[in-house]
Every structure is written in C-alpha cells, then in structure tokens.
Coordinates of C-alpha atoms in Angstrom, one line a residue:
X9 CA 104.9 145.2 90.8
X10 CA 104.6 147.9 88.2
X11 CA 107.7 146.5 86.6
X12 CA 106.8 143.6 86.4
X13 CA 103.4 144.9 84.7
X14 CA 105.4 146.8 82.2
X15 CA 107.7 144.2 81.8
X16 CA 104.9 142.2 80.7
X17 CA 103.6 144.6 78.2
X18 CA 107.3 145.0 76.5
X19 CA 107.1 141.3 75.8
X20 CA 103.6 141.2 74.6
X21 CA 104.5 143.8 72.2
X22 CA 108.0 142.1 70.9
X23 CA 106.0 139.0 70.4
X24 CA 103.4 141.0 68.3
X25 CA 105.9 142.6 66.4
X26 CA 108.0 139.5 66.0
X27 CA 105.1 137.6 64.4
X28 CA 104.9 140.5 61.9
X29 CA 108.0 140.2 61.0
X30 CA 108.0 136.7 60.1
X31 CA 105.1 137.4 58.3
X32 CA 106.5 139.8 55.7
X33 CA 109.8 137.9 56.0
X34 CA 107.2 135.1 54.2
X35 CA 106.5 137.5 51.6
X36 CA 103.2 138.3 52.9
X37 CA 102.7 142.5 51.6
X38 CA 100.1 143.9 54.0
X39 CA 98.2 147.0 53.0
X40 CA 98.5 149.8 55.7
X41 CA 95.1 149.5 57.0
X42 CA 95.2 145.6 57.7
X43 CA 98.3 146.0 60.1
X44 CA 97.1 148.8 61.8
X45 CA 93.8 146.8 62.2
X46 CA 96.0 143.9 63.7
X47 CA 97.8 145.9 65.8
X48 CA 94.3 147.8 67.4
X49 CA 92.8 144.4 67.8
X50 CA 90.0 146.0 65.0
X51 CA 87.5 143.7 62.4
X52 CA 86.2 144.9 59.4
X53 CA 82.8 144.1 58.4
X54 CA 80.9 144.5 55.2
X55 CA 77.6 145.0 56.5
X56 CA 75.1 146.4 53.9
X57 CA 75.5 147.4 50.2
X58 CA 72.8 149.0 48.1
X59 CA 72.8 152.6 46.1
X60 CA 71.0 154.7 48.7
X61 CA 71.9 153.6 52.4
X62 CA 70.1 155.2 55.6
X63 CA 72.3 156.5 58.4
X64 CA 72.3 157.8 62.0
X65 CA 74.5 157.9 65.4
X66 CA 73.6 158.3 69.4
X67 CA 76.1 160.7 69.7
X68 CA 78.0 163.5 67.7
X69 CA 79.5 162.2 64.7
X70 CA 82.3 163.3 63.0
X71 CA 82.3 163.2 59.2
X72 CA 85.8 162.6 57.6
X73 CA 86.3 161.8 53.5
X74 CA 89.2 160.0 52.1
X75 CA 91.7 162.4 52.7
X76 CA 91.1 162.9 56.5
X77 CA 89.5 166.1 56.1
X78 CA 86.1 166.3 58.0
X79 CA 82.9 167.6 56.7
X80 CA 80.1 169.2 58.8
X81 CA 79.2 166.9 62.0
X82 CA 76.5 164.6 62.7
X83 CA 74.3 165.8 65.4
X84 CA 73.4 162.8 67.9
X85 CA 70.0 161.0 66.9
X86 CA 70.0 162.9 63.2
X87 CA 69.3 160.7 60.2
X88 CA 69.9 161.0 57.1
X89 CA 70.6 159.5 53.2
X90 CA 74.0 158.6 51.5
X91 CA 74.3 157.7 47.8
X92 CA 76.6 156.4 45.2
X93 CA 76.7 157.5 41.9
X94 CA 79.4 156.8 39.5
X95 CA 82.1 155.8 42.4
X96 CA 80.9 159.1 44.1
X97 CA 79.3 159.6 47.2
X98 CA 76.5 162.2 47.9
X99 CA 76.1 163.1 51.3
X100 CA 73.6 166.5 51.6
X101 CA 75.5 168.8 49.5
X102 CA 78.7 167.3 49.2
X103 CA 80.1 165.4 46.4
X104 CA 82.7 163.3 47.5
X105 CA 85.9 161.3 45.6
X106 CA 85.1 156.9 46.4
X107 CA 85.1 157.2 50.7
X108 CA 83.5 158.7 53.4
X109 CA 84.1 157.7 57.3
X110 CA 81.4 158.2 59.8
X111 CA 83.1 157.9 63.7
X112 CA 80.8 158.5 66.4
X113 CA 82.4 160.0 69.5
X114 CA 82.2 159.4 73.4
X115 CA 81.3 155.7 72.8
X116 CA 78.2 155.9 70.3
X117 CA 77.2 153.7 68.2
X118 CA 76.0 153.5 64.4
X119 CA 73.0 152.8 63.1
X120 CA 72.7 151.5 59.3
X121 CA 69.7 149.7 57.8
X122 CA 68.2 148.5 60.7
X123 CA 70.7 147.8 63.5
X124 CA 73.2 149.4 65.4
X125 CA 76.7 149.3 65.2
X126 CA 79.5 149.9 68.0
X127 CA 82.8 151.4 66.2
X128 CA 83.3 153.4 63.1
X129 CA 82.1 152.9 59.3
X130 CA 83.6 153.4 56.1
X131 CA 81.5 153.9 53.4
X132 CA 82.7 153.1 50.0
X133 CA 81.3 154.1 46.5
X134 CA 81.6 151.7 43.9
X135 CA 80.3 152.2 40.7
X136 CA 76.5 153.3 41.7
X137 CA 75.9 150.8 44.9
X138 CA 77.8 152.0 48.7
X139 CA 78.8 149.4 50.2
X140 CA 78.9 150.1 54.2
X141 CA 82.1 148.6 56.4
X142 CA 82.0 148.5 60.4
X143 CA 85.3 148.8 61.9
X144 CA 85.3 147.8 65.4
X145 CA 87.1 146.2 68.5
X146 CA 87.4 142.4 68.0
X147 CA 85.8 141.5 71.5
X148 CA 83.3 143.9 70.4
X149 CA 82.8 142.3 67.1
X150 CA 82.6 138.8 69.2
X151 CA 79.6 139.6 71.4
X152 CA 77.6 140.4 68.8
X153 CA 78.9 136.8 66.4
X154 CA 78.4 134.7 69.8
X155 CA 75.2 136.2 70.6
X156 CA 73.6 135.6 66.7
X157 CA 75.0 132.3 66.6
X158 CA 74.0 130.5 69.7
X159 CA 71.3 131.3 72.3
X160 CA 71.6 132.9 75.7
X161 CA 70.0 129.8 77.4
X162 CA 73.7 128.0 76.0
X163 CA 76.0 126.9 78.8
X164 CA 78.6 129.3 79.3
X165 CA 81.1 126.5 78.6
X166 CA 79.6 126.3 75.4
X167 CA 79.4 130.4 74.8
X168 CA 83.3 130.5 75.7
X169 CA 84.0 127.7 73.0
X170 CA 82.2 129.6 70.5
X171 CA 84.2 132.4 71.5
X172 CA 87.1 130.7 70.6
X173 CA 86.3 129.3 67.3
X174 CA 84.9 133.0 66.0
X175 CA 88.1 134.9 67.4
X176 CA 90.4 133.0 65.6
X177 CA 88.2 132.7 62.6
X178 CA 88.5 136.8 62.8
X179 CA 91.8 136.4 63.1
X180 CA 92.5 134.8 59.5
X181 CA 90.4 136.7 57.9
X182 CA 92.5 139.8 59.0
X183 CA 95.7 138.4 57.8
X184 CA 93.4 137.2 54.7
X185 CA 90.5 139.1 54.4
X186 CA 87.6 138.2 52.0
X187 CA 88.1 141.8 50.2
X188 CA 90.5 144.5 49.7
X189 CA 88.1 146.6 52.2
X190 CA 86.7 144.0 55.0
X191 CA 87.8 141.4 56.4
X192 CA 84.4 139.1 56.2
X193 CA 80.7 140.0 55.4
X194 CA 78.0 139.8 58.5
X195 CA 75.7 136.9 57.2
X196 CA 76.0 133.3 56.7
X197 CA 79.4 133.0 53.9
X198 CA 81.4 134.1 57.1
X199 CA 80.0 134.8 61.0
X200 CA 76.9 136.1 61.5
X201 CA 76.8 139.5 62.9
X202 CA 74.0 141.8 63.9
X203 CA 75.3 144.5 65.8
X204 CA 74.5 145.3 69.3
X205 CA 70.5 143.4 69.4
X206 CA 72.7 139.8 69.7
X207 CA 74.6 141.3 72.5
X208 CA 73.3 139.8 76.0
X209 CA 74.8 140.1 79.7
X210 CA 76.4 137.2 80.0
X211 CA 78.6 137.3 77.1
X212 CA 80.6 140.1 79.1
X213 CA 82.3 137.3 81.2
X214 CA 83.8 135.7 78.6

C-alpha cells in the first residue's frame, strides 16, 4: 500500500513537471516567484493600495525586507502603520529599499484594512502608494471567492460548480497574471475576495 501511495505521488509530480516543461518548451519565460507559486499550489492577490496601509496579525509575525533579512517581529494582536514614500517603505524606524513581507507563524492570519487574511503579504512601494499582495493556498484563496460570490443557502452542487469555475480561473491567472506582482485583484475585474468573513462551514467539503 505505501508503494503504491508513493508511487502515486512520483507520477503526480512528473506530470507537474512535464507540463512545465512544455510550457517553457512554448517559449513561455516564468519569473521565479510564479513557478514556485504553481508548484505550492499559492495565489497572489492584490488586495489594497493606498500610501499609508494599517496592519496587524493573531500570531507572532515575522518581518522580512527584500533581501530575506528579517526585521524586529510582530507581536500577536499589535497594530501598526506602513508607508510609501518615494518607492520606500517606512515601517517604525526602518527605511526600507521597494518590499517588505509580513508572514505570520503557527497558522495566523493577516489583517489589512478591514479583513483578515490567511497566508503571507508582500507589501510593495511604488512611487508614494503600497500596494498590499496576499499570498496564500489556492483552496484557501477558494473558500473565501465561493463564499463572496454565492450564498451559504446555495446547493452544494451549485457551491462545488463555483468551485470549479474559480480554481481554474486562478489557475490562468498564475500562468498569466494580471501584474508582474499578483496574479488578480480581490474585487469585481477578477473574483471577489474578502478574506476569511466569506468563509462558511460548508465550503470545507468541497
């Protein structure tokens, strides 16, 4: 039985990898970060730009800038302001060079604005406006789209079709995504996406 299971996992892989292949064999030159994204099963959000964004996690946070070096960590629960000015972030007393990541730890999730978020976000200065990018597991991604575009009260036939539609949807738009940095925005020119408040029980089954 356990070779069998792993037996199945080898192929699943070769298949992945073969369709990656035949991908760049069509010319297609994908950026680091939108194979790894395919290869994690991740989506990439846009969900909020403006010049001053609020920010805040349920768990420890770890602060990281564009080189992978962290910063000081976020304490679970602790808010607090991020700016852009002149492609430059300013987080407390740091000035830092275009990106900034904020990864909760032991499952938390993200709040910006005025939802939460499950995953990561990469926050990006450009110009003066920051421009706020959830990174997070595609089924994750799809209980939240499901939940904010049809009601709980759907059948679950229904809920599974919708399913459907949005994972391949996510799908393109990580082999062509709408920007150099995320793969679609979180309102109505792509899915709609709200974060964990559109996430319901029954969604889980699907």
């Amino acid at each position: 039985m356990h070779q069998k299971l792993k037996s199945k996992a080898r192929t699943k892989k070769q298949i992945h990898a073969t369709t990656l292949l035949q991908l760049l064999r069509l010319g297609l030159r994908l950026p680091t970060a939108v194979l790894e994204a395919i290869a994690q099963n991740v989506s990439s959000i846009a969900i909020a730009q403006a010049r001053t964004q609020g920010f805040a996690s349920s768990t420890e946070a770890n602060i990281i800038d564009g080189n992978r070096q962290s910063l000081e960590p976020l304490s679970p629960g602790q808010s607090f302001q991020v700016s852009a000015s002149n492609s430059t972030i300013l987080f407390q007393n740091w000035q830092i060079p275009s990106l900034l990541w904020i990864e909760p730890t032991d499952g938390g999730v993200v709040f910006v604005g005025n939802s939460w978020y499950r995953g990561k976000l990469l926050l990006i200065a450009q110009g003066n406006k920051l421009l706020a990018v959830n990174y997070v597991d595609l089924k994750q991604y799809l209980l939240s789209v499901v939940g904010s575009e049809m009601s709980a009260a759907a059948p679950m036939e229904a809920l599974k079709a919708q399913a459907v539609a949005a994972r391949s949807y996510a799908l393109v738009h990580t082999f062509r995504p709408a920007n150099g940095w995320f793969d679609v925005t979180s309102g109505e020119r792509h899915q709609a996406y709200k974060g964990i408040a559109t996430e319901y029980n029954k969604l889980i089954s699907i």
